[in-house]
Amino acid sequence: MTILNDLLERARSLLFRRRDERELAEELHTHAAMEAEHRRSRGTSAAEAHRQSILALGGVEPTKEAVRDARGTRLLDDSIGDVAYTLRTLGRSPGFAVVVILTLAIGIGGTTAVFSAVDHVLLQPLPYQSPGQLVRLYGASVQDPNGRGFLSPVHYKAYRTRLNSMDGVATILTYDEKGADIGSGNTVRRIRLLPTSSNYFDVIRVRPAVGQPYQPDAENGSGIEDNTDGGAVVVLSHQLWEDVFHGDPSAIGRTLVMNGRGYTVTGVMPDGFNDPVAGAIDAWVPLDLSQGNDPREAGNHYLSVIARLRPGVTIERAQAEVNSLAVELAREFPQQKDERARLYPLKDDIVGASSRSLEMMLGAVGLVLLLVCVNVANLMLVRGSERTREFAVRAALGAGGGRLVRQLLIESLTLALAGAVAGLIVARLAMSAMVALSAGNIPRLASLSLDPRLLLFALLVATASAVIFGLTPALRAARTQPGDALRDQSRGATSGRRSMRLREWLVVWQVALAFVLLVGASLLLASFRKIADVPLGVNAANVLTFELNLPSARYDSTARGRFYDEFDTRIETIPGVRAAGGISKLPATGPYHQWGAIPTTGPKAAEMQQRAVGAENRTVSGDYFRAAGIPLVAGRYFNASDDLSAPSRVVISADLAKAIFPGVDPIGQSLRTGGRAWEVIGVVGDVSVDNEGRTDFYIYHAHRQFAGDRNWSLTQVVSTTGSPTALEPAIRRELSQADPQLVMFRPMTLEAAIGRGAAQRVFTLKMLATFAVVALALAALGLFGVLSYGVKLRSREFGIRMALGADRPAIRRAVMANGLVVAGIGIAVGLAGAVALARTMASLMFHTSPLDPRVLGAAIVFMTIVAAVAAYIPAYRATAVDPRSALQ
């Protein structure tokens, strides 16, 4: 009870602190007045009686301290007083406080944002039940056992039914992106679809929040491209359900018209659900697997496969069973005897490609945070040096070293907490910027949000920063000897010069850290320039692209061929359009549709009958080759005569012509691909398959002759004489007149479309460049601050030297030389760190050496220029000192 009563008394004292203080002052005043009155009654003068009464009490303030000690609230009282004193002193130096808080906000906010991204993308498990059991099953080969290829329906069905180590094997179609148009008139919009096997939702163990998934019989012949009536079903995303059916549960069983065909809604996925592989999807439809039993389709690879391990089964054990089954399948399908399969953990498969970028960001922002701490420490050191006299006076008046340390730590903590609050705002802004910069190319990043744990993380960083940058000046203040500080100015200046050495070394590290980030950003920039210089075989300048899908419900193969031809002709009548055409997959945007090609004529016809070469097959319409700037090497392009009534004709790339028709004119030769024979009518220039210049063989088919193969959603390519986006409204009008139900989907320049392949590099470059700019600014600010303070300390010296005839330019050069020496040491220190960073970035660089001397040289020159600019202003101020005032 004694302890409880003591706590209650302390709590009461805290609650009524002002009243108690007032009563204590009144009580002491009363006692002093009574004592003074008693002494005056004995003949003592009034002033002397008052003095003696105060002495009799032991002094007013010491008595108050003794009473507060008795209450047990002195520490808190002192702390409150220190906080109030800190706020007053910071209020007298608003510039210093703002700079420190903003600097901390940048470091804490940036660190929090990047840490949250790394935690969200790399560290947190996938948001599905038992996520560690989910794996990807990829097609591989004897030659490439770690490959990540697609599987054929034949092989998928075998793995689905014959793997005992799996608790489910599902497939999805990610070979190309599927879309559908919904709505009518001006409200038509394109949505993203994901065709899946019927057991997909069971494998990932996420059931619809409303309704149910589609049944197994939906896999038989109800694909999204079919135009048959009845049986078509769809599962909606929560957002599409809200948009179309306004969240009405009775939507289950109702019809959603997509591409002109009615689909029965069977379920609605939970709010916030993102597909583990495809990300933001609007609707899921059954994948047509009705052809998966034909052995002749064993070489037709286009399926992505996700599986779930049985509880207790390791991925190594499952891989062994997969290997065994793959060997059995190789015997069953001799044409695919080299085919194998490989398992990868699903999470590693999803985030593996972006992990390097995020790890780079984490390292970079860690350097920035360290630089921030160094910068703030430097600012605090300068402030502490300028307050040496204040500390000496307080020490002379009885303040102990511990009290001074506590005062400065409270000041540091106050700044750190303010920086943490501002840092959270910066973190939220930075997270939004990261999501925007990633443009959907960093998996799971789109759902990034501020986590309550980040608040704790920011506070921890702020507290650690406060201890780091507050401890040194606090300890220096504790060791301050009042006599040294109060005796004369020269001793203070000597002490200041000693502390200058420490600050100069801090600036050395600032320059070193900034140089490391500068080199990293420069290397990525050099890589981008090399990527931009890689010839792709197309002319991407002033070219507009957009996707155009003709629904099978309204367009049969004949109508599709006619529409594309007529539409391309209409576009070419628009002033400013050079040429227009379409292609099934844009150049330099990745592989897509590869078939084996075998020459049936020419010198290698007999030799290659059992050894086909892989070739990228593309379907083109209109004047595609001229629109994309692909030159004609021999023969001719497609024209109106290449229709269904003509022999099957193809245009091939120059490298393919050399490979399968060496030494002969390829025009008029024939080849077999896709199970059909084709006559070669033209040879065109080679085109890169990706944006890094990797070439491949190409076979181009005329859409008029190939439209019956499937409903190709051609991407339109329009070459213009000026800005391609300026013609977008005119093209929309032409499309609306041709068919108001069609959607001009995802319009962008060809340069932008090709650049998407390097999105993660772009993201890393932008983030690293941002950090480098911040680091450079902090380093320049630190160098400027140190030199300015040095000039201030030596202003009297400079004045005397100029009074004695010293040359002003010589003094200016001396100050600048001091700054450049500090920067030079920092660059030398940073060079080692930059080399280490560059080696870790090797996977992100393209044809750029981590030790590229031109990059390193440019970074050194740029850093030296920044240091020279930062040093010039203090150097100029050094020569602006008035010699007469210095001599006074």
PDB file of N, CA, C and O in Angstrom, residues 75 142 145 154 230 265 317 343 442 492 496 555 574 593 669 671 681 698 706 754 775 789 806 863 883:
ATOM      1  N   LEU A  75      12.806  14.710 -11.766  1.00  0.00           N
ATOM      2  CA  LEU A  75      13.315  14.356 -13.091  1.00  0.00           C
ATOM      3  C   LEU A  75      12.345  14.759 -14.182  1.00  0.00           C
ATOM      4  O   LEU A  75      12.719  15.314 -15.212  1.00  0.00           O
ATOM      5  N   VAL A 142      16.517 -31.268 -71.842  1.00  0.00           N
ATOM      6  CA  VAL A 142      17.788 -31.904 -71.471  1.00  0.00           C
ATOM      7  C   VAL A 142      18.923 -30.901 -71.631  1.00  0.00           C
ATOM      8  O   VAL A 142      19.846 -30.834 -70.805  1.00  0.00           O
ATOM      9  N   PRO A 145      18.155 -27.693 -68.442  1.00  0.00           N
ATOM     10  CA  PRO A 145      17.335 -28.275 -67.365  1.00  0.00           C
ATOM     11  C   PRO A 145      16.729 -27.244 -66.430  1.00  0.00           C
ATOM     12  O   PRO A 145      15.793 -27.563 -65.686  1.00  0.00           O
ATOM     13  N   VAL A 154      -1.087 -31.506 -73.436  1.00  0.00           N
ATOM     14  CA  VAL A 154      -0.855 -32.941 -73.260  1.00  0.00           C
ATOM     15  C   VAL A 154       0.008 -33.195 -72.024  1.00  0.00           C
ATOM     16  O   VAL A 154      -0.317 -34.029 -71.163  1.00  0.00           O
ATOM     17  N   GLY A 230     -24.094 -20.754 -75.233  1.00  0.00           N
ATOM     18  CA  GLY A 230     -24.339 -21.616 -74.078  1.00  0.00           C
ATOM     19  C   GLY A 230     -23.070 -22.104 -73.429  1.00  0.00           C
ATOM     20  O   GLY A 230     -22.041 -22.304 -74.068  1.00  0.00           O
ATOM     21  N   VAL A 265     -22.434 -15.403 -64.871  1.00  0.00           N
ATOM     22  CA  VAL A 265     -21.578 -15.117 -63.710  1.00  0.00           C
ATOM     23  C   VAL A 265     -21.791 -16.218 -62.668  1.00  0.00           C
ATOM     24  O   VAL A 265     -22.923 -16.468 -62.229  1.00  0.00           O
ATOM     25  N   ARG A 317      11.800 -33.455 -53.203  1.00  0.00           N
ATOM     26  CA  ARG A 317      11.132 -34.752 -53.407  1.00  0.00           C
ATOM     27  C   ARG A 317      10.156 -34.667 -54.579  1.00  0.00           C
ATOM     28  O   ARG A 317      10.088 -35.587 -55.410  1.00  0.00           O
ATOM     29  N   LEU A 343      10.584 -27.407 -61.154  1.00  0.00           N
ATOM     30  CA  LEU A 343       9.768 -26.766 -60.124  1.00  0.00           C
ATOM     31  C   LEU A 343      10.523 -25.587 -59.514  1.00  0.00           C
ATOM     32  O   LEU A 343      11.734 -25.666 -59.267  1.00  0.00           O
ATOM     33  N   ILE A 442       6.900  -4.173 -60.934  1.00  0.00           N
ATOM     34  CA  ILE A 442       7.424  -4.796 -59.730  1.00  0.00           C
ATOM     35  C   ILE A 442       6.274  -5.557 -59.094  1.00  0.00           C
ATOM     36  O   ILE A 442       5.315  -4.943 -58.609  1.00  0.00           O
ATOM     37  N   GLY A 492      38.975  29.740 -27.346  1.00  0.00           N
ATOM     38  CA  GLY A 492      37.775  29.183 -27.977  1.00  0.00           C
ATOM     39  C   GLY A 492      38.008  28.863 -29.430  1.00  0.00           C
ATOM     40  O   GLY A 492      37.562  27.854 -29.961  1.00  0.00           O
ATOM     41  N   GLY A 496      37.734  25.442 -31.396  1.00  0.00           N
ATOM     42  CA  GLY A 496      36.919  25.312 -32.597  1.00  0.00           C
ATOM     43  C   GLY A 496      37.679  24.654 -33.721  1.00  0.00           C
ATOM     44  O   GLY A 496      37.131  23.852 -34.461  1.00  0.00           O
ATOM     45  N   TYR A 555     -17.216 -10.907 -85.748  1.00  0.00           N
ATOM     46  CA  TYR A 555     -16.296 -10.947 -86.893  1.00  0.00           C
ATOM     47  C   TYR A 555     -15.812 -12.374 -87.128  1.00  0.00           C
ATOM     48  O   TYR A 555     -15.168 -12.962 -86.240  1.00  0.00           O
ATOM     49  N   ILE A 574      -5.397   9.861 -93.270  1.00  0.00           N
ATOM     50  CA  ILE A 574      -5.280  10.975 -92.313  1.00  0.00           C
ATOM     51  C   ILE A 574      -4.003  11.753 -92.613  1.00  0.00           C
ATOM     52  O   ILE A 574      -2.927  11.159 -92.722  1.00  0.00           O
ATOM     53  N   HIS A 593       5.468 -16.360 -80.426  1.00  0.00           N
ATOM     54  CA  HIS A 593       4.803 -17.446 -81.154  1.00  0.00           C
ATOM     55  C   HIS A 593       5.841 -18.143 -82.021  1.00  0.00           C
ATOM     56  O   HIS A 593       6.085 -17.744 -83.155  1.00  0.00           O
ATOM     57  N   GLN A 669      11.428 -20.100-103.015  1.00  0.00           N
ATOM     58  CA  GLN A 669      11.651 -21.333-102.257  1.00  0.00           C
ATOM     59  C   GLN A 669      10.439 -21.569-101.344  1.00  0.00           C
ATOM     60  O   GLN A 669       9.590 -20.691-101.154  1.00  0.00           O
ATOM     61  N   LEU A 671       8.956 -23.514 -97.545  1.00  0.00           N
ATOM     62  CA  LEU A 671       9.279 -24.054 -96.229  1.00  0.00           C
ATOM     63  C   LEU A 671       7.994 -24.550 -95.586  1.00  0.00           C
ATOM     64  O   LEU A 671       6.890 -24.209 -96.012  1.00  0.00           O
ATOM     65  N   ILE A 681       7.986 -15.190-100.562  1.00  0.00           N
ATOM     66  CA  ILE A 681       7.850 -14.136-101.581  1.00  0.00           C
ATOM     67  C   ILE A 681       8.708 -12.914-101.261  1.00  0.00           C
ATOM     68  O   ILE A 681       8.879 -12.046-102.099  1.00  0.00           O
ATOM     69  N   TYR A 698      12.590 -14.892 -88.135  1.00  0.00           N
ATOM     70  CA  TYR A 698      11.194 -14.451 -88.217  1.00  0.00           C
ATOM     71  C   TYR A 698      10.536 -14.976 -89.487  1.00  0.00           C
ATOM     72  O   TYR A 698      11.157 -15.023 -90.561  1.00  0.00           O
ATOM     73  N   PHE A 706      -4.062 -15.835 -93.036  1.00  0.00           N
ATOM     74  CA  PHE A 706      -3.859 -16.509 -91.757  1.00  0.00           C
ATOM     75  C   PHE A 706      -4.967 -16.204 -90.754  1.00  0.00           C
ATOM     76  O   PHE A 706      -4.939 -16.658 -89.622  1.00  0.00           O
ATOM     77  N   ILE A 754       8.487  -0.577 -76.660  1.00  0.00           N
ATOM     78  CA  ILE A 754       9.748  -1.315 -76.632  1.00  0.00           C
ATOM     79  C   ILE A 754      10.461  -1.110 -75.300  1.00  0.00           C
ATOM     80  O   ILE A 754      11.057  -2.037 -74.754  1.00  0.00           O
ATOM     81  N   ALA A 775      21.881  12.725 -52.133  1.00  0.00           N
ATOM     82  CA  ALA A 775      23.192  12.556 -51.510  1.00  0.00           C
ATOM     83  C   ALA A 775      24.131  13.681 -51.911  1.00  0.00           C
ATOM     84  O   ALA A 775      24.881  14.216 -51.077  1.00  0.00           O
ATOM     85  N   TYR A 789      31.889  27.564 -41.630  1.00  0.00           N
ATOM     86  CA  TYR A 789      32.235  27.667 -40.218  1.00  0.00           C
ATOM     87  C   TYR A 789      33.730  27.898 -40.041  1.00  0.00           C
ATOM     88  O   TYR A 789      34.161  28.668 -39.174  1.00  0.00           O
ATOM     89  N   ALA A 806      48.166  40.740 -47.544  1.00  0.00           N
ATOM     90  CA  ALA A 806      47.951  39.444 -48.195  1.00  0.00           C
ATOM     91  C   ALA A 806      47.040  39.599 -49.406  1.00  0.00           C
ATOM     92  O   ALA A 806      46.131  40.437 -49.425  1.00  0.00           O
ATOM     93  N   MET A 863      31.707  15.310 -59.349  1.00  0.00           N
ATOM     94  CA  MET A 863      31.778  15.489 -57.896  1.00  0.00           C
ATOM     95  C   MET A 863      32.713  16.640 -57.545  1.00  0.00           C
ATOM     96  O   MET A 863      32.440  17.426 -56.622  1.00  0.00           O
ATOM     97  N   PRO A 883      39.322  44.255 -42.977  1.00  0.00           N
ATOM     98  CA  PRO A 883      40.536  44.197 -42.155  1.00  0.00           C
ATOM     99  C   PRO A 883      40.464  45.102 -40.920  1.00  0.00           C
ATOM    100  O   PRO A 883      40.977  44.766 -39.862  1.00  0.00           O
TER     101      PRO A 883
END
